[in-house]
PDB file of C-alpha atoms in Angstrom:
ATOM      1  CA  MET A  20     -55.611  73.821 -74.385  1.00 64.00           C
ATOM      2  CA  GLU A  21     -54.320  74.383 -77.912  1.00 72.00           C
ATOM      3  CA  PHE A  22     -53.304  77.946 -77.027  1.00 72.00           C
ATOM      4  CA  LEU A  23     -50.565  76.469 -74.800  1.00 76.00           C
ATOM      5  CA  LYS A  24     -48.857  74.716 -77.724  1.00 77.00           C
ATOM      6  CA  GLU A  25     -47.503  78.004 -79.091  1.00 79.00           C
ATOM      7  CA  ILE A  26     -46.233  79.073 -75.670  1.00 79.00           C
ATOM      8  CA  LEU A  27     -44.858  75.794 -74.321  1.00 80.00           C
ATOM      9  CA  GLY A  28     -43.662  74.124 -77.498  1.00 84.00           C
ATOM     10  CA  ASP A  29     -44.664  70.685 -78.741  1.00 85.00           C
ATOM     11  CA  ASP A  30     -42.675  68.566 -76.259  1.00 88.00           C
ATOM     12  CA  ILE A  31     -43.806  70.279 -73.068  1.00 87.00           C
ATOM     13  CA  TYR A  32     -47.338  70.727 -74.418  1.00 84.00           C
ATOM     14  CA  ASN A  33     -47.612  66.971 -75.135  1.00 87.00           C
ATOM     15  CA  GLN A  34     -46.395  66.156 -71.611  1.00 86.00           C
ATOM     16  CA  VAL A  35     -48.933  68.519 -70.039  1.00 84.00           C
ATOM     17  CA  ALA A  36     -51.732  67.225 -72.282  1.00 84.00           C
ATOM     18  CA  GLU A  37     -50.906  63.636 -71.336  1.00 85.00           C
ATOM     19  CA  LYS A  38     -50.908  64.417 -67.589  1.00 82.00           C
ATOM     20  CA  LEU A  39     -54.240  66.269 -67.803  1.00 81.00           C
ATOM     21  CA  LYS A  40     -55.883  63.851 -70.248  1.00 81.00           C
ATOM     22  CA  ASP A  41     -58.247  62.079 -67.843  1.00 79.00           C
ATOM     23  CA  ASN A  42     -58.150  64.591 -64.987  1.00 78.00           C
ATOM     24  CA  ALA A  43     -61.642  66.004 -64.479  1.00 74.00           C
ATOM     25  CA  ASN A  44     -60.514  68.283 -61.641  1.00 77.00           C
ATOM     26  CA  ILE A  45     -58.466  70.647 -63.844  1.00 76.00           C
ATOM     27  CA  LYS A  46     -59.810  72.702 -66.713  1.00 73.00           C
ATOM     28  CA  LEU A  47     -57.621  75.145 -68.628  1.00 71.00           C
ATOM     29  CA  ALA A  48     -58.843  78.175 -70.540  1.00 69.00           C
ATOM     30  CA  ASN A  49     -57.340  81.298 -72.035  1.00 68.00           C
ATOM     31  CA  ILE A  50     -58.984  84.123 -70.084  1.00 71.00           C
ATOM     32  CA  ALA A  51     -56.814  86.900 -71.486  1.00 67.00           C
ATOM     33  CA  ASN A  52     -59.769  88.475 -73.318  1.00 65.00           C
ATOM     34  CA  GLY A  53     -61.574  89.237 -70.025  1.00 64.00           C
ATOM     35  CA  SER A  54     -64.641  87.133 -70.781  1.00 64.00           C
ATOM     36  CA  TYR A  55     -64.145  84.891 -67.749  1.00 69.00           C
ATOM     37  CA  ILE A  56     -66.261  85.656 -64.690  1.00 73.00           C
ATOM     38  CA  PRO A  57     -65.131  83.913 -61.493  1.00 73.00           C
ATOM     39  CA  LYS A  58     -67.652  81.410 -60.186  1.00 77.00           C
ATOM     40  CA  ASP A  59     -68.030  83.143 -56.817  1.00 81.00           C
ATOM     41  CA  LYS A  60     -68.963  86.468 -58.469  1.00 80.00           C
ATOM     42  CA  PHE A  61     -71.378  84.732 -60.840  1.00 80.00           C
ATOM     43  CA  ASP A  62     -72.959  82.805 -57.964  1.00 84.00           C
ATOM     44  CA  SER A  63     -73.297  86.000 -55.909  1.00 86.00           C
ATOM     45  CA  VAL A  64     -75.093  87.869 -58.694  1.00 84.00           C
ATOM     46  CA  ASN A  65     -77.189  84.810 -59.511  1.00 85.00           C
ATOM     47  CA  ASN A  66     -78.247  84.458 -55.853  1.00 89.00           C
ATOM     48  CA  ASP A  67     -79.150  88.164 -55.724  1.00 88.00           C
ATOM     49  CA  VAL A  68     -81.351  87.765 -58.797  1.00 88.00           C
ATOM     50  CA  LYS A  69     -83.046  84.711 -57.274  1.00 90.00           C
ATOM     51  CA  THR A  70     -83.643  86.642 -54.034  1.00 91.00           C
ATOM     52  CA  TYR A  71     -85.182  89.570 -55.910  1.00 91.00           C
ATOM     53  CA  LYS A  72     -87.403  87.256 -57.925  1.00 90.00           C
ATOM     54  CA  ALA A  73     -88.577  85.524 -54.740  1.00 91.00           C
ATOM     55  CA  GLN A  74     -89.309  88.916 -53.147  1.00 91.00           C
ATOM     56  CA  LEU A  75     -91.266  90.010 -56.234  1.00 90.00           C
ATOM     57  CA  THR A  76     -93.301  86.821 -56.206  1.00 91.00           C
ATOM     58  CA  GLU A  77     -94.022  87.229 -52.491  1.00 91.00           C
ATOM     59  CA  LEU A  78     -95.080  90.865 -52.933  1.00 90.00           C
ATOM     60  CA  GLN A  79     -97.358  89.946 -55.833  1.00 90.00           C
ATOM     61  CA  THR A  80     -98.966  87.195 -53.754  1.00 90.00           C
ATOM     62  CA  GLN A  81     -99.510  89.591 -50.847  1.00 88.00           C
ATOM     63  CA  LEU A  82    -100.941  92.196 -53.184  1.00 85.00           C
ATOM     64  CA  GLU A  83    -103.446  89.786 -54.670  1.00 84.00           C
ATOM     65  CA  ALA A  84    -104.471  88.568 -51.198  1.00 81.00           C
ATOM     66  CA  VAL A  85    -105.028  92.119 -49.980  1.00 78.00           C
ATOM     67  CA  LYS A  86    -106.941  93.082 -53.128  1.00 77.00           C
ATOM     68  CA  ALA A  87    -109.296  90.156 -52.675  1.00 75.00           C
ATOM     69  CA  SER A  88    -110.167  91.093 -49.116  1.00 72.00           C
ATOM     70  CA  ALA A  89    -110.212  94.889 -49.557  1.00 64.00           C
ATOM     71  CA  ALA A  90    -113.666  95.508 -50.896  1.00 60.00           C
ATOM     72  CA  GLY A  91    -114.057  99.203 -49.973  1.00 63.00           C
ATOM     73  CA  ASN A  92    -111.895  99.331 -46.857  1.00 75.00           C
ATOM     74  CA  GLN A  93    -109.784 102.521 -46.779  1.00 78.00           C
ATOM     75  CA  GLN A  94    -106.967 100.989 -44.700  1.00 77.00           C
ATOM     76  CA  LEU A  95    -106.688  98.029 -47.028  1.00 77.00           C
ATOM     77  CA  GLN A  96    -106.617 100.333 -50.034  1.00 78.00           C
ATOM     78  CA  ALA A  97    -103.613 102.122 -48.476  1.00 83.00           C
ATOM     79  CA  GLU A  98    -101.920  98.747 -47.892  1.00 84.00           C
ATOM     80  CA  ILE A  99    -102.539  97.809 -51.522  1.00 84.00           C
ATOM     81  CA  GLN A 100    -100.986 101.074 -52.677  1.00 87.00           C
ATOM     82  CA  LYS A 101     -97.970 100.488 -50.405  1.00 90.00           C
ATOM     83  CA  LEU A 102     -97.461  96.962 -51.793  1.00 90.00           C
ATOM     84  CA  GLN A 103     -97.786  98.207 -55.365  1.00 91.00           C
ATOM     85  CA  THR A 104     -95.112 100.847 -54.669  1.00 92.00           C
ATOM     86  CA  GLN A 105     -92.789  98.219 -53.144  1.00 93.00           C
ATOM     87  CA  LEU A 106     -93.376  95.968 -56.126  1.00 91.00           C
ATOM     88  CA  THR A 107     -92.522  98.771 -58.550  1.00 91.00           C
ATOM     89  CA  GLU A 108     -89.373  99.647 -56.564  1.00 93.00           C
ATOM     90  CA  LYS A 109     -88.154  96.023 -56.496  1.00 92.00           C
ATOM     91  CA  ASP A 110     -88.809  95.687 -60.204  1.00 90.00           C
ATOM     92  CA  ALA A 111     -86.820  98.870 -60.933  1.00 90.00           C
ATOM     93  CA  GLU A 112     -84.012  97.685 -58.635  1.00 91.00           C
ATOM     94  CA  MET A 113     -83.828  94.352 -60.435  1.00 90.00           C
ATOM     95  CA  LYS A 114     -83.765  96.037 -63.860  1.00 88.00           C
ATOM     96  CA  GLN A 115     -80.997  98.411 -62.700  1.00 88.00           C
ATOM     97  CA  GLN A 116     -78.908  95.498 -61.423  1.00 88.00           C
ATOM     98  CA  ALA A 117     -79.330  93.631 -64.715  1.00 86.00           C
ATOM     99  CA  PHE A 118     -78.313  96.788 -66.602  1.00 86.00           C
ATOM    100  CA  ASN A 119     -75.217  97.251 -64.397  1.00 87.00           C
ATOM    101  CA  ILE A 120     -74.202  93.651 -65.034  1.00 87.00           C
ATOM    102  CA  ALA A 121     -74.613  94.148 -68.790  1.00 86.00           C
ATOM    103  CA  VAL A 122     -72.479  97.327 -68.659  1.00 88.00           C
ATOM    104  CA  LYS A 123     -69.775  95.568 -66.630  1.00 87.00           C
ATOM    105  CA  ASP A 124     -69.722  92.671 -69.102  1.00 86.00           C
ATOM    106  CA  SER A 125     -69.355  95.142 -71.980  1.00 86.00           C
ATOM    107  CA  ILE A 126     -66.497  96.903 -70.182  1.00 87.00           C
ATOM    108  CA  ARG A 127     -64.601  93.609 -70.017  1.00 85.00           C
ATOM    109  CA  GLY A 128     -64.490  93.594 -73.833  1.00 84.00           C
ATOM    110  CA  TYR A 129     -62.367  96.767 -73.805  1.00 85.00           C
ATOM    111  CA  LYS A 130     -59.410  95.050 -72.106  1.00 87.00           C
ATOM    112  CA  VAL A 131     -59.524  96.854 -68.778  1.00 88.00           C
ATOM    113  CA  HIS A 132     -57.623  95.713 -65.720  1.00 88.00           C
ATOM    114  CA  ASP A 133     -60.658  95.830 -63.427  1.00 89.00           C
ATOM    115  CA  PRO A 134     -64.252  96.655 -64.504  1.00 88.00           C
ATOM    116  CA  ASP A 135     -65.149  97.421 -60.872  1.00 89.00           C
ATOM    117  CA  VAL A 136     -62.685 100.338 -60.937  1.00 90.00           C
ATOM    118  CA  ILE A 137     -64.103 101.664 -64.218  1.00 89.00           C
ATOM    119  CA  MET A 138     -67.811 101.535 -63.234  1.00 90.00           C
ATOM    120  CA  PRO A 139     -67.778 104.480 -60.756  1.00 90.00           C
ATOM    121  CA  LEU A 140     -65.913 106.625 -63.304  1.00 90.00           C
ATOM    122  CA  LEU A 141     -68.676 106.322 -65.908  1.00 90.00           C
ATOM    123  CA  ASP A 142     -71.517 108.795 -66.412  1.00 90.00           C
ATOM    124  CA  MET A 143     -74.306 106.216 -66.241  1.00 88.00           C
ATOM    125  CA  LYS A 144     -76.915 108.817 -67.300  1.00 89.00           C
ATOM    126  CA  THR A 145     -75.501 108.793 -70.841  1.00 90.00           C
ATOM    127  CA  ILE A 146     -75.374 105.005 -71.120  1.00 89.00           C
ATOM    128  CA  ALA A 147     -78.423 103.041 -72.227  1.00 88.00           C
ATOM    129  CA  GLN A 148     -79.289  99.555 -73.355  1.00 85.00           C
ATOM    130  CA  GLY A 149     -80.246  99.296 -77.017  1.00 81.00           C
ATOM    131  CA  GLU A 150     -83.124  97.221 -78.341  1.00 81.00           C
ATOM    132  CA  ASN A 151     -80.781  94.413 -79.378  1.00 81.00           C
ATOM    133  CA  GLY A 152     -79.213  94.301 -75.900  1.00 76.00           C
ATOM    134  CA  SER A 153     -76.149  96.342 -76.875  1.00 81.00           C
ATOM    135  CA  ILE A 154     -74.859  99.047 -74.572  1.00 86.00           C
ATOM    136  CA  VAL A 155     -75.093 102.516 -76.165  1.00 87.00           C
ATOM    137  CA  GLY A 156     -72.858 105.397 -75.048  1.00 89.00           C
ATOM    138  CA  LEU A 157     -70.241 103.249 -73.325  1.00 88.00           C
ATOM    139  CA  LYS A 158     -67.705 103.103 -76.137  1.00 89.00           C
ATOM    140  CA  GLU A 159     -67.283 106.886 -76.302  1.00 91.00           C
ATOM    141  CA  GLN A 160     -66.653 107.172 -72.574  1.00 89.00           C
ATOM    142  CA  LEU A 161     -64.179 104.295 -72.543  1.00 91.00           C
ATOM    143  CA  GLU A 162     -62.258 105.687 -75.535  1.00 90.00           C
ATOM    144  CA  ALA A 163     -61.936 109.063 -73.784  1.00 91.00           C
ATOM    145  CA  MET A 164     -60.931 107.311 -70.556  1.00 90.00           C
ATOM    146  CA  LYS A 165     -58.343 105.243 -72.420  1.00 89.00           C
ATOM    147  CA  THR A 166     -56.699 108.477 -73.551  1.00 90.00           C
ATOM    148  CA  ALA A 167     -56.969 110.230 -70.177  1.00 91.00           C
ATOM    149  CA  ARG A 168     -56.189 107.229 -67.949  1.00 90.00           C
ATOM    150  CA  PRO A 169     -54.336 104.599 -70.002  1.00 90.00           C
ATOM    151  CA  TYR A 170     -53.125 102.822 -66.857  1.00 90.00           C
ATOM    152  CA  LEU A 171     -56.651 101.427 -66.385  1.00 89.00           C
ATOM    153  CA  PHE A 172     -56.363  99.436 -69.611  1.00 87.00           C
ATOM    154  CA  ILE A 173     -54.275  96.426 -70.586  1.00 87.00           C
ATOM    155  CA  GLU A 174     -51.634  97.392 -73.130  1.00 82.00           C
ATOM    156  CA  GLU A 175     -52.434  95.816 -76.483  1.00 72.00           C
ATOM    157  CA  ASN A 176     -48.824  95.680 -77.675  1.00 66.00           C
ATOM    158  CA  SER A 177     -47.425  94.086 -74.532  1.00 57.00           C
ATOM    159  CA  SER A 178     -45.961  90.647 -75.111  1.00 54.00           C
ATOM    160  CA  LYS A 179     -47.028  88.409 -72.294  1.00 53.00           C
ATOM    161  CA  GLY A 180     -46.488  84.722 -71.910  1.00 49.00           C
ATOM    162  CA  GLY A 181     -49.245  82.260 -71.161  1.00 49.00           C
ATOM    163  CA  PHE A 182     -49.043  82.789 -67.413  1.00 50.00           C
ATOM    164  CA  GLY A 183     -49.059  86.578 -67.370  1.00 51.00           C
ATOM    165  CA  GLY A 184     -45.295  87.054 -67.196  1.00 51.00           C
ATOM    166  CA  SER A 185     -43.244  88.985 -69.679  1.00 51.00           C
ATOM    167  CA  THR A 186     -41.369  86.945 -72.269  1.00 51.00           C
ATOM    168  CA  THR A 187     -38.474  89.405 -72.316  1.00 53.00           C
ATOM    169  CA  PRO A 188     -35.971  89.139 -69.501  1.00 51.00           C
ATOM    170  CA  PRO A 189     -35.565  92.205 -67.306  1.00 54.00           C
ATOM    171  CA  ALA A 190     -32.550  94.396 -68.052  1.00 54.00           C
ATOM    172  CA  GLU A 191     -29.704  93.710 -65.693  1.00 57.00           C
ATOM    173  CA  LYS A 192     -28.911  96.577 -63.368  1.00 58.00           C
ATOM    174  CA  PRO A 193     -25.228  97.232 -62.840  1.00 59.00           C
ATOM    175  CA  SER A 194     -24.110  96.382 -59.367  1.00 63.00           C
ATOM    176  CA  PRO A 195     -22.405  99.188 -57.414  1.00 64.00           C
ATOM    177  CA  ASN A 196     -19.515  96.786 -56.909  1.00 68.00           C
ATOM    178  CA  ASP A 197     -18.934  96.404 -60.669  1.00 71.00           C
ATOM    179  CA  ALA A 198     -17.082  99.732 -60.891  1.00 72.00           C
ATOM    180  CA  ILE A 199     -14.949  98.869 -57.854  1.00 75.00           C
ATOM    181  CA  ASN A 200     -14.136  95.411 -59.243  1.00 73.00           C
ATOM    182  CA  ALA A 201     -13.170  96.924 -62.613  1.00 75.00           C
ATOM    183  CA  ALA A 202     -10.835  99.390 -60.893  1.00 75.00           C
ATOM    184  CA  ILE A 203      -9.163  96.596 -58.880  1.00 76.00           C
ATOM    185  CA  ARG A 204      -8.707  94.458 -62.039  1.00 76.00           C
ATOM    186  CA  GLY A 205      -7.217  97.441 -63.854  1.00 76.00           C
ATOM    187  CA  ALA A 206      -4.785  98.108 -61.002  1.00 76.00           C
ATOM    188  CA  ALA A 207      -3.780  94.433 -60.893  1.00 75.00           C
ATOM    189  CA  GLY A 208      -3.215  94.413 -64.676  1.00 71.00           C
ATOM    190  CA  LYS A 209      -5.989  92.018 -65.533  1.00 63.00           C
TER     191      LYS A 209
END
C-alpha cells in the first residue's frame, strides 16, 4: 500500500491504512505494470491445463491397455496407432497453449492496453521460446507495432493518478453564452 502514500498524502493515507489494517477482505496492489492476471482468467487457463493433463493420462492408460491385449491383432494395432496419434495431438495442443500463455505474459511487459488485441496481430511463426524460457522475436514485432499503432500501447509519459484518472484538470470549454453575456455586460456598462 506504500504506493498510495505519494498519491494520497500522509493524512489520507494514514486514515485508509487504519481502516484497512485488520480487514482480510480487501487487498490493494499497484497493477499499473500489467503483471496482474485476473483470478477468473487464471482459473480458466488453469482448469484447461488440468483438463488436458487428465485427457493425456486417460489416453496413455487406454494405450497401455490396448497394447497389452493386442498381441498380433490387426484391428487392435490400428486402435493403438489411433490412440498414439491422439496422444501426440493433445501433447502438441497443450504445448501450444503454454506457449501462447507465455507470449501473452511477455506482451503485458510492454505496457499494452489489451494483450488479447495484440495476439492476433503477431506473426507467431517468427516467435519462439528460448532455452531459458524467454520469448524470442516478440520484441521486434512489438516495437514495430508501437510505431505503426501507438494507440494499442499505454503512453509512458502520461501522468495518471492512483485510480487511473488524470491528475490535470480538463481545460474548460467556453460556453456559447459567454460571448452573449459579455456583450450584455458591455452594453450595460459593467
